[in-house]
Short mmCIF file of C-alpha atoms in Angstrom, two decimals:
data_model
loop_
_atom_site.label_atom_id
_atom_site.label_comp_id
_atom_site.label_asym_id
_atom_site.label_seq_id
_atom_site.Cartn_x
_atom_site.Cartn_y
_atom_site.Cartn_z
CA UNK A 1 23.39 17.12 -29.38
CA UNK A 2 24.19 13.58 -30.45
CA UNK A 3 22.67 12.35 -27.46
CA UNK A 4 19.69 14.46 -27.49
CA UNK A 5 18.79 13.30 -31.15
CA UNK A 6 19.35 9.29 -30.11
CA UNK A 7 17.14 10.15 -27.12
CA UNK A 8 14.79 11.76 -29.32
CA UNK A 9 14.73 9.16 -31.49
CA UNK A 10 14.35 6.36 -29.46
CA UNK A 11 11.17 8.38 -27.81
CA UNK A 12 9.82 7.99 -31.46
CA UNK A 13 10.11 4.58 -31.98
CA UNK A 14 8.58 3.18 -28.42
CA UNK A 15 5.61 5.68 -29.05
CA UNK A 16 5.17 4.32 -32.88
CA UNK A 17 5.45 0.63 -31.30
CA UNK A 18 2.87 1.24 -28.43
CA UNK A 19 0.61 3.81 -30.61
CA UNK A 20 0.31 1.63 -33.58
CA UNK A 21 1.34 -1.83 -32.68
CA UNK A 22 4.38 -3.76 -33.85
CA UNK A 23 3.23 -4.82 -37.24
CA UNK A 24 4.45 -1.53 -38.82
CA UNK A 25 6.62 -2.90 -41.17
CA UNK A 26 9.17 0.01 -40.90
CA UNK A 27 9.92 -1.67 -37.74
CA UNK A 28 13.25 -3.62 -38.17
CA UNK A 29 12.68 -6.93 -36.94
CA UNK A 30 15.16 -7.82 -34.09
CA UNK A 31 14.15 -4.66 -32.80
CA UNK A 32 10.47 -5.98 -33.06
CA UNK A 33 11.39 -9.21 -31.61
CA UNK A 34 13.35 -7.74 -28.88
CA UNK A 35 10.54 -5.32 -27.65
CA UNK A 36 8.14 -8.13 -27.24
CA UNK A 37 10.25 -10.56 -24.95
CA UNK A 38 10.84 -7.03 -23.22
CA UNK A 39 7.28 -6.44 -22.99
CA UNK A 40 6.04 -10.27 -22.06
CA UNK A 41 8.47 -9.40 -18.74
CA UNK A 42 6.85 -6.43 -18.09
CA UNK A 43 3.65 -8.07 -18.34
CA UNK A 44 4.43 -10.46 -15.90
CA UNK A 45 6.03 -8.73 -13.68
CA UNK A 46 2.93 -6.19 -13.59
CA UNK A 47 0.42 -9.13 -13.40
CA UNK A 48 2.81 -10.41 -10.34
CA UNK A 49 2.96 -6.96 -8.48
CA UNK A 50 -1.20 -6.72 -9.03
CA UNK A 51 -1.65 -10.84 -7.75
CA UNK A 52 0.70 -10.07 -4.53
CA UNK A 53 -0.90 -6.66 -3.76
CA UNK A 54 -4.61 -8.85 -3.93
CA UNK A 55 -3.04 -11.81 -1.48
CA UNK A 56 -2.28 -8.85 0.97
CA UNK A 57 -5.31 -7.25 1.23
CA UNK A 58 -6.85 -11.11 1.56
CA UNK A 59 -4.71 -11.39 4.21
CA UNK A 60 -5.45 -8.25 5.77
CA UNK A 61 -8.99 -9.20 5.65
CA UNK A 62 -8.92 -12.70 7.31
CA UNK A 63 -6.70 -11.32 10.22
CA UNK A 64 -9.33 -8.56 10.98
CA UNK A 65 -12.35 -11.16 10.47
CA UNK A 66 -10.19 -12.93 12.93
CA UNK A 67 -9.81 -10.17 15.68
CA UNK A 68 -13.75 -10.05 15.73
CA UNK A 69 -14.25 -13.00 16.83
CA UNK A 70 -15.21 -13.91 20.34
CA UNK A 71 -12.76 -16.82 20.13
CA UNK A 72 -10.40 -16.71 17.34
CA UNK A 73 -8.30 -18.74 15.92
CA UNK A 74 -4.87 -18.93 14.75
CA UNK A 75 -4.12 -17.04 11.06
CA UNK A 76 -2.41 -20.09 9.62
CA UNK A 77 -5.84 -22.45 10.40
CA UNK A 78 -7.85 -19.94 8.10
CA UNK A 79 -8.50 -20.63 4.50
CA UNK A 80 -8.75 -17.27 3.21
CA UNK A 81 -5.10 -17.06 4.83
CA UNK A 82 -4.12 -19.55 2.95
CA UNK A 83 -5.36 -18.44 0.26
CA UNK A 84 -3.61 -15.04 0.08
CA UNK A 85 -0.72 -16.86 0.68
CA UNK A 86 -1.08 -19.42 -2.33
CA UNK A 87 -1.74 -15.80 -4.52
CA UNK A 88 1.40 -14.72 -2.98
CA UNK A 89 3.19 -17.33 -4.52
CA UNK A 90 2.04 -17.18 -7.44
CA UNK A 91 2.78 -13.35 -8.11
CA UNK A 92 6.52 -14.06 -7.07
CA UNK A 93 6.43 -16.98 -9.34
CA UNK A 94 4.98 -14.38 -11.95
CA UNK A 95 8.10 -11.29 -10.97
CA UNK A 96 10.32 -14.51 -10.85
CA UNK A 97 9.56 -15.31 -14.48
CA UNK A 98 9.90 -11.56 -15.73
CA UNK A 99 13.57 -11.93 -14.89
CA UNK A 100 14.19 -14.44 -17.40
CA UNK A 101 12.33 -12.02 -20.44
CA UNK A 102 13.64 -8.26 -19.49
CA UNK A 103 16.37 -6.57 -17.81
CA UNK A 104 17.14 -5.68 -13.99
CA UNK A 105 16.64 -2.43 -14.69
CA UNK A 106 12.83 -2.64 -16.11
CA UNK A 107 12.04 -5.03 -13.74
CA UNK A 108 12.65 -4.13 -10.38
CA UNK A 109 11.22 -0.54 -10.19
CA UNK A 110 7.78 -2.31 -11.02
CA UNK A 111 7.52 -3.07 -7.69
CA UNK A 112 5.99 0.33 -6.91
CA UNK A 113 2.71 -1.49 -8.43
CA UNK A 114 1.98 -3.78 -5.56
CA UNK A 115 2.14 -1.03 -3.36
CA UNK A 116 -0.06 1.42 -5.34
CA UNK A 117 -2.29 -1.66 -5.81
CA UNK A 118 -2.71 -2.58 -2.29
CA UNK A 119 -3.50 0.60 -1.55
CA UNK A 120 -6.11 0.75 -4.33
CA UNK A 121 -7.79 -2.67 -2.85
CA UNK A 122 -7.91 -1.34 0.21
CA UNK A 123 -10.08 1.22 -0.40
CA UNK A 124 -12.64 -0.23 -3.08
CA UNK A 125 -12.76 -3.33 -0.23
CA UNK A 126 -11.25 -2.82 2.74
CA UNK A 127 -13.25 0.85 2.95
CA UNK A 128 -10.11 2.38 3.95
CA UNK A 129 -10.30 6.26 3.73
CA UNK A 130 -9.05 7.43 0.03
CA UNK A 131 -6.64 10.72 0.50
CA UNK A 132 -5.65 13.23 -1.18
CA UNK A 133 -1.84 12.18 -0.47
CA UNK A 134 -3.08 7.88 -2.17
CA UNK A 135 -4.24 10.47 -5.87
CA UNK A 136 -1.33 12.33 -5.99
CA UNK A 137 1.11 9.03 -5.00
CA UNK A 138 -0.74 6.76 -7.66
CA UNK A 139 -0.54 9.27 -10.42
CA UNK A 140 3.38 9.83 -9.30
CA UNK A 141 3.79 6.61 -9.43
CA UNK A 142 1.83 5.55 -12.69
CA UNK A 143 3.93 8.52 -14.58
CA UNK A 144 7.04 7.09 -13.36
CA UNK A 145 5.88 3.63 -14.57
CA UNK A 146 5.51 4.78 -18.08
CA UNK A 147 8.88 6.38 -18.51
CA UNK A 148 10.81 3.52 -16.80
CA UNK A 149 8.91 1.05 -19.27
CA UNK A 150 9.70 3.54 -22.46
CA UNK A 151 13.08 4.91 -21.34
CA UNK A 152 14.43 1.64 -19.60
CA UNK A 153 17.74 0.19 -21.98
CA UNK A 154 16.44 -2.16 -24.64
CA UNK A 155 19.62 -4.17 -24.66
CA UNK A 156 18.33 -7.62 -25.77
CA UNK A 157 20.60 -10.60 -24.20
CA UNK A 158 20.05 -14.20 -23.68
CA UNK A 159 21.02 -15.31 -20.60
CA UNK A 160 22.93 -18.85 -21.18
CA UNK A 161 24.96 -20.36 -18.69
CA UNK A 162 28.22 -19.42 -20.34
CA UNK A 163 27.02 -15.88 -20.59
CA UNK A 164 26.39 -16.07 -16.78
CA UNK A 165 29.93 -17.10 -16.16
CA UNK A 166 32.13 -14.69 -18.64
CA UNK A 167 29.95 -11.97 -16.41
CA UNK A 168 30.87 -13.71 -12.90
CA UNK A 169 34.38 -13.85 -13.45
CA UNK A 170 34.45 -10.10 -14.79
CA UNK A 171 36.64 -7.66 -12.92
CA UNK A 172 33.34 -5.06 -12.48
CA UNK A 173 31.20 -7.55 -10.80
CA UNK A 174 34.36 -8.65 -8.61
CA UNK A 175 35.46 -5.18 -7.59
CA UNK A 176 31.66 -4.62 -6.73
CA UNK A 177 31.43 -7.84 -4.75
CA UNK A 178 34.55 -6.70 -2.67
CA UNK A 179 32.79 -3.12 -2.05
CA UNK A 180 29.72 -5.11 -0.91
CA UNK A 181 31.41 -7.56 1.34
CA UNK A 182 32.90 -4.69 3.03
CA UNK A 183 30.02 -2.60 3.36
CA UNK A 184 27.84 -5.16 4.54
CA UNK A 185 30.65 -6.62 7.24
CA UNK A 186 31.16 -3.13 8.60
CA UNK A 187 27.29 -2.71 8.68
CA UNK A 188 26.54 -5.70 10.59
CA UNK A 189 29.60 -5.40 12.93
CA UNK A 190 28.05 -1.86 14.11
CA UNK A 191 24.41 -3.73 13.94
CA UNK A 192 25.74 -6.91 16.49
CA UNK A 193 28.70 -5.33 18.62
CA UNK A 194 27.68 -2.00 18.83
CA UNK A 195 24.08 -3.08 18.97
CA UNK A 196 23.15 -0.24 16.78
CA UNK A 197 19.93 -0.96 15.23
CA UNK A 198 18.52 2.32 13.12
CA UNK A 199 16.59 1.75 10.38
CA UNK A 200 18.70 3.28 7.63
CA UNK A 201 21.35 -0.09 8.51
CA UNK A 202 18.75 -2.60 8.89
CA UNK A 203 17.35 -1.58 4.91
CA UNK A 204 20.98 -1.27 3.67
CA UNK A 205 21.63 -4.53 4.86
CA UNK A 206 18.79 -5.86 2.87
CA UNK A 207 19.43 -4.00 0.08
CA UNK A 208 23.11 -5.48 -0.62
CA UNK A 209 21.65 -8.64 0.19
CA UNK A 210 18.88 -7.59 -2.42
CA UNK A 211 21.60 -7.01 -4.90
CA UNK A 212 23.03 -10.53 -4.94
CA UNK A 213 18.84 -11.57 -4.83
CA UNK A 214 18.11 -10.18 -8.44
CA UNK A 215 21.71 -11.07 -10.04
CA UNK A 216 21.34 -14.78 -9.45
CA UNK A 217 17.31 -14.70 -9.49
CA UNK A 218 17.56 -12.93 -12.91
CA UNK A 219 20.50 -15.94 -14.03
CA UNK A 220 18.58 -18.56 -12.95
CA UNK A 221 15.07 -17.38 -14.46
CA UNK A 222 17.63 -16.84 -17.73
CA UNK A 223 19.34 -19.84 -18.02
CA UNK A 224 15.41 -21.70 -17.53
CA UNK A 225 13.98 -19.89 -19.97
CA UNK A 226 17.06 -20.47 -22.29
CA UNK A 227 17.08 -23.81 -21.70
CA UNK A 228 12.88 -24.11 -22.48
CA UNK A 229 13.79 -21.93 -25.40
CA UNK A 230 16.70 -23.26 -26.85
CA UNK A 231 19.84 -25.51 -25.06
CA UNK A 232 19.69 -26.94 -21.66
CA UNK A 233 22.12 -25.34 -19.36
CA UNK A 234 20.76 -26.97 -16.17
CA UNK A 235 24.08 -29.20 -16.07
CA UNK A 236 26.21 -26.14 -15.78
CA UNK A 237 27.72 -25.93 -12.22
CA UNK A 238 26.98 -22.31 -12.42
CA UNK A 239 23.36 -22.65 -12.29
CA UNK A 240 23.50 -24.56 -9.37
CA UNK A 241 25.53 -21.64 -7.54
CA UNK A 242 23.32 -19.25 -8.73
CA UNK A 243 20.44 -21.39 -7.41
CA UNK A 244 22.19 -21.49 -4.01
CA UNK A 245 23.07 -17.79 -3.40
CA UNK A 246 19.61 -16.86 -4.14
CA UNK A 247 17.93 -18.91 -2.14
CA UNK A 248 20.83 -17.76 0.82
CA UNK A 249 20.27 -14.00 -0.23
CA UNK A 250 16.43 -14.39 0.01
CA UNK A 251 16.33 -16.30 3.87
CA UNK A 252 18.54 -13.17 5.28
CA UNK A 253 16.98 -10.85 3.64
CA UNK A 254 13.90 -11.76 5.31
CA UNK A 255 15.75 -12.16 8.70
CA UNK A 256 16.47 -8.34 8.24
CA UNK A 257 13.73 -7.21 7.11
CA UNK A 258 11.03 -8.56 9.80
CA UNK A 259 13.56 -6.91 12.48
CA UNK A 260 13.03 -4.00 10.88
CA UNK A 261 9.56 -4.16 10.79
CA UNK A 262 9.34 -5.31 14.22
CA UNK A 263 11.36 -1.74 15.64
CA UNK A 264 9.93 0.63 13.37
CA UNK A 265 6.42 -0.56 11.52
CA UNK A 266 5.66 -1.00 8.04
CA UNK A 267 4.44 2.61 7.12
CA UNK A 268 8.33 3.55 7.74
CA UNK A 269 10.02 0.00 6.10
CA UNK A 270 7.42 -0.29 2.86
CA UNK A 271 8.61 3.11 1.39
CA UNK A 272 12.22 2.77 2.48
CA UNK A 273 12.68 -0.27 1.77
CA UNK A 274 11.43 -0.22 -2.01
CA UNK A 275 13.83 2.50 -2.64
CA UNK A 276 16.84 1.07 -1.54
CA UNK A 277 15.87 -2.14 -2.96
CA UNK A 278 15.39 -0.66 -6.53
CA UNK A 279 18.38 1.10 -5.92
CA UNK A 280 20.25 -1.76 -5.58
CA UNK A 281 18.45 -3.30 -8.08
CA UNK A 282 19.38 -1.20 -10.88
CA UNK A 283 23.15 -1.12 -9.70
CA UNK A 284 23.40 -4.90 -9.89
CA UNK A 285 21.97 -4.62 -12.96
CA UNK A 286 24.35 -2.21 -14.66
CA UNK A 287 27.35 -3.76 -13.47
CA UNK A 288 27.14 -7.31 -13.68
CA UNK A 289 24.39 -7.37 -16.49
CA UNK A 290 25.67 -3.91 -18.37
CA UNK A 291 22.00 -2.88 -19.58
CA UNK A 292 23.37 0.75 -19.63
CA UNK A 293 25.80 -0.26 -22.20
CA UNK A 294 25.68 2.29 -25.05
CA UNK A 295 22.56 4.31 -24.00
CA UNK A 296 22.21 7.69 -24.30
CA UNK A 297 22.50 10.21 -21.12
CA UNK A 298 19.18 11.87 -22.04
CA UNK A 299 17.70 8.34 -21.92
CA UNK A 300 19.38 7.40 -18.89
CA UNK A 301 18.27 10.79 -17.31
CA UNK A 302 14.55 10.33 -17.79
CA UNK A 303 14.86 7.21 -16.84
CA UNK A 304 15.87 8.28 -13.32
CA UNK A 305 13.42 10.91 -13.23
CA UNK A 306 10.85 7.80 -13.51
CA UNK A 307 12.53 6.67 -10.72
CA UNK A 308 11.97 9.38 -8.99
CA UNK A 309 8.61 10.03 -9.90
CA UNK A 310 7.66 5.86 -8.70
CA UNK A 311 9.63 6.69 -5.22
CA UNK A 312 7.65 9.92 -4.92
CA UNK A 313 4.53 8.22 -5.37
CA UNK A 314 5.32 5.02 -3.24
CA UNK A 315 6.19 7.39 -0.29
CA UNK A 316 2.68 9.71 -0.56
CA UNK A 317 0.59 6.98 -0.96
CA UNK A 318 2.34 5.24 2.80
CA UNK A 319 2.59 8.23 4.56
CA UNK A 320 1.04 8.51 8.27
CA UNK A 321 -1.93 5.34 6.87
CA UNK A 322 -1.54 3.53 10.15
CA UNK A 323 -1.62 6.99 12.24
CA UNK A 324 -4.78 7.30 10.71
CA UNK A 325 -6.12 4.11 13.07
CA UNK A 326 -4.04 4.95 15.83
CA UNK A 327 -6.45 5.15 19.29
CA UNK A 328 -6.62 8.54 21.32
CA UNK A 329 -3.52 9.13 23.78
CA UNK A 330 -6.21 9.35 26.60
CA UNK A 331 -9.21 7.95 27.75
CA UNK A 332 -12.17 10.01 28.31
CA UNK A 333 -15.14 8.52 30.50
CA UNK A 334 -17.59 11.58 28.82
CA UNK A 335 -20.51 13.08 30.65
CA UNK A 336 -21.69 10.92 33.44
CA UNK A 337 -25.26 12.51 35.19
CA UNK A 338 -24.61 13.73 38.46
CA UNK A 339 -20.92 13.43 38.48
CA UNK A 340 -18.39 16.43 37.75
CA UNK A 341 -15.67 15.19 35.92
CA UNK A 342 -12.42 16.93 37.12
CA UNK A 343 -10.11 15.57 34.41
CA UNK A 344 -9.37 13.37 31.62
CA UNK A 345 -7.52 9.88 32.61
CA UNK A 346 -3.88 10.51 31.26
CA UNK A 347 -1.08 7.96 30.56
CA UNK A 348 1.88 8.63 33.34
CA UNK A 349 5.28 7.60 31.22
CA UNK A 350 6.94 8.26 34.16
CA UNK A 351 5.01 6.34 36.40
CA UNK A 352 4.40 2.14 36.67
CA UNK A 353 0.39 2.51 36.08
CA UNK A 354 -0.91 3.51 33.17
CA UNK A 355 -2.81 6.29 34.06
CA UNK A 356 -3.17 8.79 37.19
CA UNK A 357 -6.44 9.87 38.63
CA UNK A 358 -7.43 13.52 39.91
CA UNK A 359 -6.40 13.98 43.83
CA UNK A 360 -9.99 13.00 44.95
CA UNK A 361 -8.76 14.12 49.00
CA UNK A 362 -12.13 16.13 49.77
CA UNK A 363 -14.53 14.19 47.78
CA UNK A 364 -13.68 10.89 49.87
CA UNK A 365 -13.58 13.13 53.35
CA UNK A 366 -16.99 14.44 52.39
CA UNK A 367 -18.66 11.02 51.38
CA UNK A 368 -16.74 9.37 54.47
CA UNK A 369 -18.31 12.68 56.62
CA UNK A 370 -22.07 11.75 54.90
CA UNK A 371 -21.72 7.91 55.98
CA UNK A 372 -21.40 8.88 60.15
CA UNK A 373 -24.20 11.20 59.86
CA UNK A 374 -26.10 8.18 58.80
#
């Protein structure tokens, strides 16, 4: 019951701020304060997810103008490329800077908004088909957005470089390290030796990686924004480690990922991906950050269910939307006048051509029979 009524009332008090605005003065202050930093990250991070989704579609759209073109040209010589990619950057630069204003666990589940968004783009400019499956995913997905950003932990910290190390050196974060390390060699010993390359180990591999991504992405951010804000801690070793294992995290990550994409597509990685990502997201956030610390189970239970909700929404709105283009399995030469057309052309996967033609024996013996009576 105790945790029901602290659930309860912490329901009250983020529908008060949002419904009337924080200048209610029965507001307490620092939890005033704390709110808005928590809500300038989610701002960003929003903004970020909504810029990258926009630099995809641009970048859609200049590969396509690119395929109908009698003689095109390489992507990277195209300035509406380029300038998908210089939007990219910016909207990582934006979920980059959320870090260093909210927690882990309010960030990282945001990402269901690029891929909503894309999707969105697509069909107001694109004039990709809108399905049933992209309504019921968005809504999913916006629901799910709302209670992560009302029911995520409110735990207010700054992130100095001494903070950073007391939480390095801390036996959760070093038992979970150890766990990782041994996860991720056993993983990639199956993925090299055994040459075992499913899916399901190719995302889990980038998800651990994904893990150590946001814990020293989210210090670094910190100890920036600390050091704009307050004390420079850029001549703390630590940062400088931090620094390094993210930028290491981030280049395999990617090395994972694209194989992944390469074997199985992006319709299957996009959706998978984001969940085991968040996922490890939020676990790296609740060990080495503790942003769970002292909330209440009914709060930490909706805020999974928002979780849930975002994952259900990512998956509907990526299901089967490159089937959708896919070209027949056969081709079909239609009616031609004067000719009876025996059977379709279909592909032979056992054979070396692609296709086999209808045993034409009698038609040749008749038109060879036609030529001598000539």
């Amino acid at each position: 019951m105790a945790a029901a009524s602290a659930a309860v009332d912490e329901l009250s008090r983020n529908f008060t701020y949002w419904a009337l605005g924080a200048g209610n003065g029965s507001l307490s202050g620092a939890w005033y304060r704390r709110n808005q930093i928590h809500l300038l990250g989610v701002l960003l991070a929003i903004l970020g997810n909504l810029v990258m989704s926009i630099s995809l579609n641009i970048q859609k759209y200049s590969h396509v103008q690119l395929a109908h073109q009698e003689h095109p040209r390489p992507y990277f010589k195209s300035m509406l490329w380029w300038a998908g990619a210089a939007l990219m950057a910016v909207g990582e630069t934006g979920n980059f800077a959320a870090y260093g204003f909210a927690p882990i666990t309010l960030i990282a589940p945001l990402g269901c908004i690029s891929v909503t968004g894309s999707a969105i783009i697509s069909v107001m400019f694109l004039k990709e088909n809108l399905r049933a499956s992209d309504l019921l995913g968005m809504t999913l997905a916006f629901a799910g957005t709302y209670l992560l950003v009302n029911f995520a932990p409110n735990r207010s910290q700054s992130i100095s470089a001494r903070t950073v190390q007391y939480y390095f050196v801390g036996w959760q974060f070093l038992i979970y390290v150890i766990l990782e390390i041994l996860i991720f060699c056993t993983l990639l010993y199956f993925h090299k030796r055994k040459g075992m390359k499913h899916m399901v180990i190719l995302l889990t591999l980038v998800a651990l990686l994904a893990s150590l991504t946001v814990i020293s992405v989210k210090a670094v951010s910190g100890m920036i924004t600390f050091s704009v804000t307050d004390k420079m801690q850029l001549t703390y070793p630590i940062f400088y480690i931090m620094f390094i294992i993210m930028i290491a995290s981030c280049v395999f990550q990617v090395k994972f990922l694209n194989q992944a994409t390469k074997l199985y597509g992006t319709t299957m990685v996009v959706p998978v991906n984001h969940i085991f990502f968040t996922t490890s997201a939020i676990i790296a956030g609740i060990i080495f950050y503790q942003e769970f610390l002292g909330a209440a189970f009914l709060t930490v239970f909706i805020y999974i269910f928002g979780c849930f909700l975002s994952f259900l929404g990512v998956l509907l709105v990526t299901r089967n939307r490159e089937k959708e283009h896919l070209p027949q399995s056969y081709i079909d030469f239609g009616n031609i006048p004067g000719k009876q057309m025996l059977d379709k052309i279909q592909p032979d996967s056992n054979g070396l051509s692609y296709g086999t033609l209808p045993d034409g024996s009698d038609s040749t013996k008749s038109q060879s029979g036609e030529k001598k009576e000539v």
